[in-house]
XYZ file of C-alpha atoms in Angstrom:
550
model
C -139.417 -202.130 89.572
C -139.656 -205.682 88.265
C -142.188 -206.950 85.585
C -144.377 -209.860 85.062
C -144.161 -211.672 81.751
C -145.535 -212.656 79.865
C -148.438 -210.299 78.989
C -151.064 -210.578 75.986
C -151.213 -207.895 73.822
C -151.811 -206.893 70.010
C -148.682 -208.593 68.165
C -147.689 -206.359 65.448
C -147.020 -208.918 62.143
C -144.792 -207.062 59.547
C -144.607 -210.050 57.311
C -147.588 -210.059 54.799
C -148.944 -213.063 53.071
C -147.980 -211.606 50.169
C -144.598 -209.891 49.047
C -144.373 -207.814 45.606
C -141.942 -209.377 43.780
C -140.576 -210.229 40.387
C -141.569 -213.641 39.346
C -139.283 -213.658 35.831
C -136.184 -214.269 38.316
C -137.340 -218.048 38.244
C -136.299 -219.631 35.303
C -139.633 -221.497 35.092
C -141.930 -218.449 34.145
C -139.450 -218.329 31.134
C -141.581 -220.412 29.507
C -144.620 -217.898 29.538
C -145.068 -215.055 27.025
C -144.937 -211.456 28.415
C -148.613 -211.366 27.908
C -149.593 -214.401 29.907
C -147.082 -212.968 32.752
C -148.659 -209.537 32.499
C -151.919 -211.497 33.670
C -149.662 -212.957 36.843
C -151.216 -211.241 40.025
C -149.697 -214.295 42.649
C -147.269 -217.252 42.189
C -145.532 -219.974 43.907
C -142.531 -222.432 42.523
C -142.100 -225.675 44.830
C -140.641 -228.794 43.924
C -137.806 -231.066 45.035
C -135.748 -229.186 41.917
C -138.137 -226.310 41.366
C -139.570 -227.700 38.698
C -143.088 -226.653 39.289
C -145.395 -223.909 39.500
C -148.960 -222.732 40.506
C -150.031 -219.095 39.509
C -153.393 -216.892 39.676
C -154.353 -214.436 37.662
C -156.080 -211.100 38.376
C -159.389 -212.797 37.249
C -158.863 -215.358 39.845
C -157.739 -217.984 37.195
C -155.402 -220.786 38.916
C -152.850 -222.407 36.778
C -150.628 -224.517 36.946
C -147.272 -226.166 35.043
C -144.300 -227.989 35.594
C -142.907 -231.644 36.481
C -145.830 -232.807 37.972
C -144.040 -234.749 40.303
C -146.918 -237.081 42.409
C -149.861 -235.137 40.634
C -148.444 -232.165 42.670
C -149.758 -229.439 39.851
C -153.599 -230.551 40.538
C -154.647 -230.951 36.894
C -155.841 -234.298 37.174
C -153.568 -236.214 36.062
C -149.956 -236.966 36.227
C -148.579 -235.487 33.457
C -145.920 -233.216 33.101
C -146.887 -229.855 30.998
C -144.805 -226.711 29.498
C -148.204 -225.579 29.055
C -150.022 -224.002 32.163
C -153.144 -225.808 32.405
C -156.090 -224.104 34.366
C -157.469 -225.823 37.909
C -161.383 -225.262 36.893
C -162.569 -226.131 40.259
C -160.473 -222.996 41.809
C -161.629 -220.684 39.492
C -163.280 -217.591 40.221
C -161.832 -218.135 44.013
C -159.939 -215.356 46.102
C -156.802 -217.348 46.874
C -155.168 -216.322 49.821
C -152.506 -218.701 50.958
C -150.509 -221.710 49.692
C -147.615 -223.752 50.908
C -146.330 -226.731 49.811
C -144.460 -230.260 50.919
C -141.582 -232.489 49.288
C -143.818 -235.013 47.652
C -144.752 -232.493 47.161
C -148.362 -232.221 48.212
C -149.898 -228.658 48.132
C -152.347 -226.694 50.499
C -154.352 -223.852 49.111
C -156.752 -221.059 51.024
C -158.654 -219.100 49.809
C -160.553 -215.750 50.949
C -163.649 -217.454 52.567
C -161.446 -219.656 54.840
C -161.862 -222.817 52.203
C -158.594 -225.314 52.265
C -158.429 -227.743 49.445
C -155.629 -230.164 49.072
C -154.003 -232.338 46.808
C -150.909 -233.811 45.268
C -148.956 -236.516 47.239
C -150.922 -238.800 49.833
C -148.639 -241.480 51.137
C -148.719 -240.661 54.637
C -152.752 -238.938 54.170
C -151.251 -235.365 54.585
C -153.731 -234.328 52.214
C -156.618 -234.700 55.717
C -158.460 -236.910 53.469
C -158.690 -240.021 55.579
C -156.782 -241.562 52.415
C -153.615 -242.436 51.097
C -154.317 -242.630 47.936
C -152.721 -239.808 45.586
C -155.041 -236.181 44.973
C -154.827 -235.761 41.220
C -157.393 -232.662 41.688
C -157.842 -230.240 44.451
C -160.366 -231.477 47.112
C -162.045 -229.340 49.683
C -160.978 -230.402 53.012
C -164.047 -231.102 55.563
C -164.222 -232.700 58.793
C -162.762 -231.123 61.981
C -162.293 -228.368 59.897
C -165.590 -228.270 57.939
C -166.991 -225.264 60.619
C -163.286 -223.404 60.719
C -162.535 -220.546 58.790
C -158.755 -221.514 57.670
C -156.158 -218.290 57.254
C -152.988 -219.692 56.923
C -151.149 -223.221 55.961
C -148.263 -224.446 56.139
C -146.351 -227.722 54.794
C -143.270 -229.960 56.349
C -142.189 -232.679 54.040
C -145.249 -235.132 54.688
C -147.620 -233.508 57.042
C -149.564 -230.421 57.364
C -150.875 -227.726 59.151
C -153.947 -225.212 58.828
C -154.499 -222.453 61.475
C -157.804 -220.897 61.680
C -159.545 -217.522 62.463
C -159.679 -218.631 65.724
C -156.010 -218.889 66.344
C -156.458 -223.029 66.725
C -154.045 -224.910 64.948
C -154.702 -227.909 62.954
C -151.894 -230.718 61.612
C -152.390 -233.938 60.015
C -150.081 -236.482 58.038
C -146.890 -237.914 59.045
C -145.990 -238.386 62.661
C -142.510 -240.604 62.529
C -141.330 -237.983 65.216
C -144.144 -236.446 66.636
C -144.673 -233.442 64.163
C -148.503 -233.375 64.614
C -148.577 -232.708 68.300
C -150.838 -235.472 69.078
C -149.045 -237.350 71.680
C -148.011 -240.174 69.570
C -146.419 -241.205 66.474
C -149.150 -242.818 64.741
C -149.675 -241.102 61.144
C -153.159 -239.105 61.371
C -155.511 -238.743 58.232
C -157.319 -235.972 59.602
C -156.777 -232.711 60.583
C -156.766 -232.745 64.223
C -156.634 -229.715 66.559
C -152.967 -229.297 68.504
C -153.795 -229.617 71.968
C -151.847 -229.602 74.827
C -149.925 -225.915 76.133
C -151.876 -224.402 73.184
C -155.497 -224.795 74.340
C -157.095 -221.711 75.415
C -154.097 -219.607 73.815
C -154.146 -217.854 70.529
C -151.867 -218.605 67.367
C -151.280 -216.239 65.335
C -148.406 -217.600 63.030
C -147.251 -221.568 62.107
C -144.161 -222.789 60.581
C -142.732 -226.094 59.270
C -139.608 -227.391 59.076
C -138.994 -230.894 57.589
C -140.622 -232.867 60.214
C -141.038 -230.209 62.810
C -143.482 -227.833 63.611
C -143.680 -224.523 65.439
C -146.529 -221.951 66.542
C -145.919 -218.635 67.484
C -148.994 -217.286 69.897
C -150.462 -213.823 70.265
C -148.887 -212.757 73.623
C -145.078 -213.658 71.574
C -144.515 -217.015 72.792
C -142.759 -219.342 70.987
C -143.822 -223.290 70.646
C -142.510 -226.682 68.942
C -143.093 -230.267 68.649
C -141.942 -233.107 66.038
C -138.342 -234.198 65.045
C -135.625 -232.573 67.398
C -132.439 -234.097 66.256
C -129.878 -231.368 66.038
C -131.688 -228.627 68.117
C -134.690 -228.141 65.785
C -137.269 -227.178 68.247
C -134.839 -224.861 70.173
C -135.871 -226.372 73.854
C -132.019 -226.761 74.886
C -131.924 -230.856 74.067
C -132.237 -232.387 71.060
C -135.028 -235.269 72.515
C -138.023 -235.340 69.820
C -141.502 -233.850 71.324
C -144.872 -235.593 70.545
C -146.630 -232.683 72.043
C -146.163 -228.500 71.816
C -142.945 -227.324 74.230
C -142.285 -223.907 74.781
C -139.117 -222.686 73.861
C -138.478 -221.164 77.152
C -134.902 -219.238 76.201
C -137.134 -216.927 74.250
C -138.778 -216.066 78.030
C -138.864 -212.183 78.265
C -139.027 -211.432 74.149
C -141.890 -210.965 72.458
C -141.066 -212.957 69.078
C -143.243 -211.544 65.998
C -142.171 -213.706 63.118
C -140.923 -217.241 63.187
C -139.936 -219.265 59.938
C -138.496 -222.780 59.859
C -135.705 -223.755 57.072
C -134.861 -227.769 56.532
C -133.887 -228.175 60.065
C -132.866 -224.568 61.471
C -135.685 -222.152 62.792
C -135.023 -218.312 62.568
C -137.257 -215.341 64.929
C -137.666 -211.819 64.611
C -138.496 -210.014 68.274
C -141.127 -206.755 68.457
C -137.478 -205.005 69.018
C -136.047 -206.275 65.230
C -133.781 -208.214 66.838
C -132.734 -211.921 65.040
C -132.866 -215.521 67.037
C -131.857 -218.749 65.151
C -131.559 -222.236 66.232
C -131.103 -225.894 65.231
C -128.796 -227.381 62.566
C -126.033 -225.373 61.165
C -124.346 -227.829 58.305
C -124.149 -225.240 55.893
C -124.008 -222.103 58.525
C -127.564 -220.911 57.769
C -127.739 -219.831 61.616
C -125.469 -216.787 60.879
C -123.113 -217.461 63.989
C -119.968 -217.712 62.067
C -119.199 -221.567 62.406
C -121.350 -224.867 61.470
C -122.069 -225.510 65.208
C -125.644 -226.644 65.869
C -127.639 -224.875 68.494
C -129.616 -226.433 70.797
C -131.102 -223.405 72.006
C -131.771 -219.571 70.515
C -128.700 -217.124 70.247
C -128.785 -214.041 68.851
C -127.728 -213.318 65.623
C -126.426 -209.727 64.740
C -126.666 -207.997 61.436
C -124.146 -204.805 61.578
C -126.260 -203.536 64.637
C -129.460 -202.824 62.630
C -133.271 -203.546 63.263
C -134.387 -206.516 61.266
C -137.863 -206.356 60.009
C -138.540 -209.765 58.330
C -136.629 -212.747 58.448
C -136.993 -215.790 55.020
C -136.183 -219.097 55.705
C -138.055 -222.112 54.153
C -138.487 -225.890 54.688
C -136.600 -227.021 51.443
C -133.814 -225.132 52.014
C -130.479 -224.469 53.951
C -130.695 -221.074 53.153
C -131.605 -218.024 55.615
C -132.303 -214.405 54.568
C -133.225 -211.296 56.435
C -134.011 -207.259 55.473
C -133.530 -204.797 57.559
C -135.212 -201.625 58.231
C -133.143 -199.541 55.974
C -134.037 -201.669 52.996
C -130.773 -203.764 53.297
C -131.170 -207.624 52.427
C -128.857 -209.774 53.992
C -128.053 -213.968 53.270
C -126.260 -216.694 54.582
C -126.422 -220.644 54.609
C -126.338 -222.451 52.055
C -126.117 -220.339 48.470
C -125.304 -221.850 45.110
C -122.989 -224.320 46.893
C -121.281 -222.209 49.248
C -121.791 -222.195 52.918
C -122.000 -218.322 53.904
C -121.262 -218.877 57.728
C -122.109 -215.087 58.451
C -125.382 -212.719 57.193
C -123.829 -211.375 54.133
C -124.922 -207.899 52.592
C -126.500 -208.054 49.199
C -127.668 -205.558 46.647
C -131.398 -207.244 46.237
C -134.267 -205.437 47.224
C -136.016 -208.237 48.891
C -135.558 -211.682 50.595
C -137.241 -213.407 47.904
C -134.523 -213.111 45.276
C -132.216 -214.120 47.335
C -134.415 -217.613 46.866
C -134.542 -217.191 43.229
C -131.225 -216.838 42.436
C -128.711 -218.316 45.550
C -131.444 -221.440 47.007
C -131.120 -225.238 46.243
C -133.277 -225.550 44.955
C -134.735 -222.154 43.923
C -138.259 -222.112 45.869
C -140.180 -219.435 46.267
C -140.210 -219.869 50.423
C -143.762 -218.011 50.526
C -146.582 -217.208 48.355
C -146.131 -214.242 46.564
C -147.516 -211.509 44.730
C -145.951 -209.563 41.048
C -145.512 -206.346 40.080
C -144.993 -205.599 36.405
C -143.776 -202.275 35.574
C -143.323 -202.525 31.814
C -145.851 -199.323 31.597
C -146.397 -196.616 33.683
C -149.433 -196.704 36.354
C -151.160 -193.778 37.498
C -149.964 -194.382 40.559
C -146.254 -194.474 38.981
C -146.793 -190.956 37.236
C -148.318 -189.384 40.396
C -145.455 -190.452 42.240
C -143.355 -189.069 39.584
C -144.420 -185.486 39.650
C -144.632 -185.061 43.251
C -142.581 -181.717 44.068
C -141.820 -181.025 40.233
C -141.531 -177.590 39.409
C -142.438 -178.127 35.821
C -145.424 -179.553 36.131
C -147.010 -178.150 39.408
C -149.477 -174.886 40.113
C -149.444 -174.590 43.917
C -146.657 -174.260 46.538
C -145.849 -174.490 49.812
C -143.522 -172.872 51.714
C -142.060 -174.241 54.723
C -139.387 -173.381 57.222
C -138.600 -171.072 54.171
C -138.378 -174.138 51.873
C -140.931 -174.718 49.040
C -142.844 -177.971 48.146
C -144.314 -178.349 44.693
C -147.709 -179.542 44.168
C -150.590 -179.990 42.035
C -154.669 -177.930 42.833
C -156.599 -180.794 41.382
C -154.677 -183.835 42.995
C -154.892 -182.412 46.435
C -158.407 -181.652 46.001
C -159.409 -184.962 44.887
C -156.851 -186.543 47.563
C -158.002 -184.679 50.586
C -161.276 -183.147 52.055
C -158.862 -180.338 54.343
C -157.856 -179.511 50.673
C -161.129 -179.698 48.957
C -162.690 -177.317 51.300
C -159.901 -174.991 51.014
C -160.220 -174.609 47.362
C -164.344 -174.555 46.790
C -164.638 -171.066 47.020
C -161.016 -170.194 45.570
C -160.967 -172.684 42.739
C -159.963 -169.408 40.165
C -156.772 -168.229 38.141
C -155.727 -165.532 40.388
C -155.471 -167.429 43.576
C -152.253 -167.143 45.132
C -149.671 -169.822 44.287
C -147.367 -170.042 47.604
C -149.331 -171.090 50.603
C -146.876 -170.047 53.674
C -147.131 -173.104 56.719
C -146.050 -172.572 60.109
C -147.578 -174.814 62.130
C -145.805 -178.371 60.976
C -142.232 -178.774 60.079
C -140.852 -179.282 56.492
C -139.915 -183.043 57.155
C -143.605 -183.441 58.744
C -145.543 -181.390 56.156
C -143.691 -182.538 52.985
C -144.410 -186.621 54.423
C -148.008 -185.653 54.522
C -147.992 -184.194 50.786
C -145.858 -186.947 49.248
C -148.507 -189.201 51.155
C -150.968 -187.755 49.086
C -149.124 -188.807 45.869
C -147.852 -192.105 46.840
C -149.889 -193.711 49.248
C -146.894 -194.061 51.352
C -145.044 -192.208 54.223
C -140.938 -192.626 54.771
C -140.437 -190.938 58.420
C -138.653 -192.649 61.481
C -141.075 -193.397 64.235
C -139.762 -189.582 65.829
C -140.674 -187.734 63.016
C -144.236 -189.481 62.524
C -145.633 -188.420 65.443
C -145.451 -185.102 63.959
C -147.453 -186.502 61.292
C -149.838 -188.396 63.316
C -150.570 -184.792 64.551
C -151.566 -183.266 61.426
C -153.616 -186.105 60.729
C -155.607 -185.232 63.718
C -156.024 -181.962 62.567
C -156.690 -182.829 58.898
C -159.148 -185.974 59.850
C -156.887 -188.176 57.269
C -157.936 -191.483 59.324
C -155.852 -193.227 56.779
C -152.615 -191.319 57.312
C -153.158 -191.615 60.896
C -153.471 -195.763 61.042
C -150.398 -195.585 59.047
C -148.761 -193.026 60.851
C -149.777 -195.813 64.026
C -148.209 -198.327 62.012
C -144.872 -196.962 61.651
C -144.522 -196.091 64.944
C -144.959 -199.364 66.508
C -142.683 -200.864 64.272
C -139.727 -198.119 65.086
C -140.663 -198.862 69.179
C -137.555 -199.380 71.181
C -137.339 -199.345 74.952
C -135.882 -195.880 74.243
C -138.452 -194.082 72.286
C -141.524 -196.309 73.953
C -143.213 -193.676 76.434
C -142.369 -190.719 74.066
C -144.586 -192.402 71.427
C -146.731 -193.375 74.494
C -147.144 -189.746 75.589
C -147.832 -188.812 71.667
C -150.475 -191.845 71.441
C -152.494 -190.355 74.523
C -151.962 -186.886 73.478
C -153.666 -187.606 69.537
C -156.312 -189.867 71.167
C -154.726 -192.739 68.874
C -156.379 -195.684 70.861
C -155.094 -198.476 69.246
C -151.557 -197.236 69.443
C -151.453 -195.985 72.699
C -152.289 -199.638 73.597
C -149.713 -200.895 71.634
C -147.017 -198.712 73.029
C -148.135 -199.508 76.561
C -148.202 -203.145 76.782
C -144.840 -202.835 75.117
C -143.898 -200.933 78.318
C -145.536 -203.097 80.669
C -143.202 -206.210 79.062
C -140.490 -203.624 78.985
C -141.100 -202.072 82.276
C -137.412 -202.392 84.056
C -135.688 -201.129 80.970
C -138.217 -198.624 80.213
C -138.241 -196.872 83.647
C -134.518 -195.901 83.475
C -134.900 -193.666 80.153
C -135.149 -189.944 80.397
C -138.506 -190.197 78.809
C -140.250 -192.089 81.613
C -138.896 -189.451 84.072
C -139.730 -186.632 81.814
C -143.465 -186.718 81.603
C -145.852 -184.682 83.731
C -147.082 -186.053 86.866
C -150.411 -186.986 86.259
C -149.865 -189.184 82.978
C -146.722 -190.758 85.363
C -149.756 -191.883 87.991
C -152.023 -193.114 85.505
C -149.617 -194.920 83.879
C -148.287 -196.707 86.904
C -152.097 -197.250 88.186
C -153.061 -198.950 84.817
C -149.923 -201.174 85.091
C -150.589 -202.623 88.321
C -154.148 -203.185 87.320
C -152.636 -205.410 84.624
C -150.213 -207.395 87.091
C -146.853 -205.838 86.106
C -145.545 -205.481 89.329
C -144.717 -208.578 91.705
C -144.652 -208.007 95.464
């Protein structure tokens, strides 16, 4: 059995636009009193040294503070402030997404699919037509005055802006072809990339220095602009005026890309780790400062990768895997780390704050203060506390401690069960036989937290009982988890489970998976384990699709 790449299907993203993070590990916010950081809902510090600093608040406030550096901070002027000074024209607006050049010159989005620019202008990567400097944030019309903009991102004079749609937009400088346009001529306007991407959908854009890359919905991988020491990953180091596919990647289906100075990292649907381009400082991972030319794969003690942090001010590459672990490696406080080296942060982002020259923030972020204790905190504190709880459960002869009125108000299974009991004398051990304890205890602490820990295995046990219990939300997330835990191992098990709890969406997922995994796939016991009649339908629906060749 052979099979035909590549094939569109839903692209799982696990990056968010916005990561939870501690924003008093950049020296900057030092400068703000606990009260005004308590107000802090999202953040980003850019700058050639770091030096400056745009935040929101949860009224939807902008400020921002710093150097100033080419009117970069938006307040109208070009002075520097200690003093965060509010952007009055943003206020009251749902910002979504912000990313920032080396002038630097800053893109903002916002809910509604609004982009406004300003800051530095000398090559008109501000899409105003100008290059005169933006002291003030200007909404950006034109070619994008109908678009509905979701995502930006800045090299170090020119920008791009991908929309709803999945078209991509760039604009600015064009010494080496970083806009895609076919030329080298600077362009003032945002101007759609053309080219291999037409009729194809984008679902992710990244910028190096003076590089550019798109990552598309079926998991291809495109770039265009400066190509000097392997940038654009293409196997030569020719500069492209126009989109090139980076063809080594042929037969993965990449789901994050992000672009450092001049080095480009990629995460496959698999968690596996692909990095390219310059290597001065080692921030490819392969254990020397060779360049590459073209992707190689990048191993991280053998474990699934589930994000991957690079940005374009930087030499410095980060990655967590799905145990939690948080590795780094390039360029850190001086020191070239030639090989992904374990560290004891929680996240990528502080490895930004405290090891990257300078310390960016290499994506727009969001805080979490826990200087008191939430609701949500205390819920999650007296899950399965015998002090505190009036109900148990008992399963596989193991008891989980609980609470009547949270489970009522948490779940209608439980709500209905307790109407007509709601009294004193109601027994307090309910006996369950029909889930496991791993399954059942998930779906409890789910009910608490908001959150499920389970390999992919173990929630499709849970997936089950949120059939049964009609918890639609447990079951997306349930969904969730599962496709990021697929491997060519476990794929038609979960397949089988997705058909079996009428999960649509995942089954979907799991088979186009299948279909791009199809040789690999076939020769696991699962394939050869399922009954007959899902075995025919699966192989009719795959040849309706074009996985086999003749």
């Amino acid at each position: 059995l052979q099979h035909h790449l590549p094939l569109t299907y839903p692209l799982l993203l696990i990056t968010p636009l916005l990561a939870m993070v501690d924003v008093s590990k950049w020296p900057l916010f030092s400068l703000l009193s606990s009260e005004e950081l308590a107000k802090i809902r999202q953040a980003c510090v850019f700058g050639m040294s770091a030096n400056e600093a745009i935040y929101i608040t949860h009224s939807n406030e902008v400020f921002a503070f710093g150097s100033n550096c080419s009117s970069c901070l938006g307040t109208g002027d070009s002075q520097s402030t200690i003093v965060p000074k509010e952007l009055d024209l943003l206020r009251g607006k749902k910002v979504v997404g912000l990313s920032y050049g080396c002038g630097p010159h800053v893109l903002l989005v916002t809910a509604d699919g609004q982009l406004f620019a300003w800051g530095h202008n000398g090559y008109g990567q501000l899409g105003n037509g100008t290059t005169n400097q933006g002291m003030s944030p200007v909404l950006l019309s034109g070619n994008l005055l109908s678009k509905k903009v979701q995502e930006v991102a800045c090299g170090s004079h020119h920008s791009m802006a991908l929309t709803q749609d999945g078209e991509v937009f760039a604009w600015g400088y064009n010494n080496c072809g970083q806009i895609g346009s076919g030329s080298t001529a600077n362009q003032p306007y945002p101007k759609k990339v053309g080219s291999f991407l037409l009729g194809k959908t984008t679902v992710g854009i990244a910028c190096g220095q003076s590089s550019s890359m798109a990552l598309l919905s079926n998991g291809e991988v495109y770039g265009w602009g400066y190509n000097g020491n392997g940038h654009l990953g293409i196997g030569n180091n020719a500069n492209q005026l126009t989109p090139c596919r980076v063809t080594t990647l042929q037969g993965l289906c990449i789901q994050q890309i992000v672009s450092g100075w001049g080095h480009c990292l990629a995460l496959t649907d698999e968690g596996l780790l692909y990095a390219w381009g310059s290597n001065t400082f080692g921030q490819l991972g392969t254990g020397n400062k060779n360049h590459q030319l073209s992707p190689v794969h990048v191993m991280i003690d053998k474990e699934r990768v589930v994000e991957v942090a690079a940005c374009h001010s930087t030499q410095t590459s980060a990655a967590k895997t799905q145990s939690g672990q948080v590795y780094m490696w390039g360029q850190c406080r001086g020191q070239s780390i030639l090989v992904p080296y374990l560290t004891h942060f929680a996240n990528t982002d502080d490895v930004f704050a405290c090891f990257a020259s300078p310390p960016v923030m290499w994506r727009f972020m969001s805080m979490e203060h826990d200087d008191f204790m939430t609701i949500s905190e205390a819920l999650r504190k007296e899950f399965d506390s015998p002090e505190t709880a009036d109900l148990k459960f008992s399963v596989d002869g193991k008891c989980i401690h609980v609470h009547k009125a949270v489970l009522k108000i948490r779940c209608e299974h439980f709500r209905l069960m307790f109407r007509s009991q709601w009294t004193e004398d109601q027994q307090d051990v309910i006996e369950i036989s029909q889930f496991s304890y791993p399954v059942y205890r998930s779906f409890l602490q789910f009910l608490y937290t908001d959150t499920v820990d389970l390999p992919p295995e173990d929630a499709i046990g849970l997936l089950d009982l949120a059939t049964s219990y009609c918890e639609n939300g447990l079951k997306r997330l349930c969904q969730q988890i599962i496709k990021r835990g697929i491997t060519v191992e476990n794929a038609f098990t979960l397949l089988s489970a997705a058909i079996r709890y009428d999960a649509q969406d995942l089954e979907e997922f799991c088979f186009r998976f299948c279909v791009n995994h199809l040789t690999l796939v076939t020769q696991t016991d699962a394939f050869w384990q399922v009954d007959g009649a899902m075995l025919k339908d699966f192989i009719t629906r795959a040849s309706h699709c074009g996985a086999f060749k003749n």
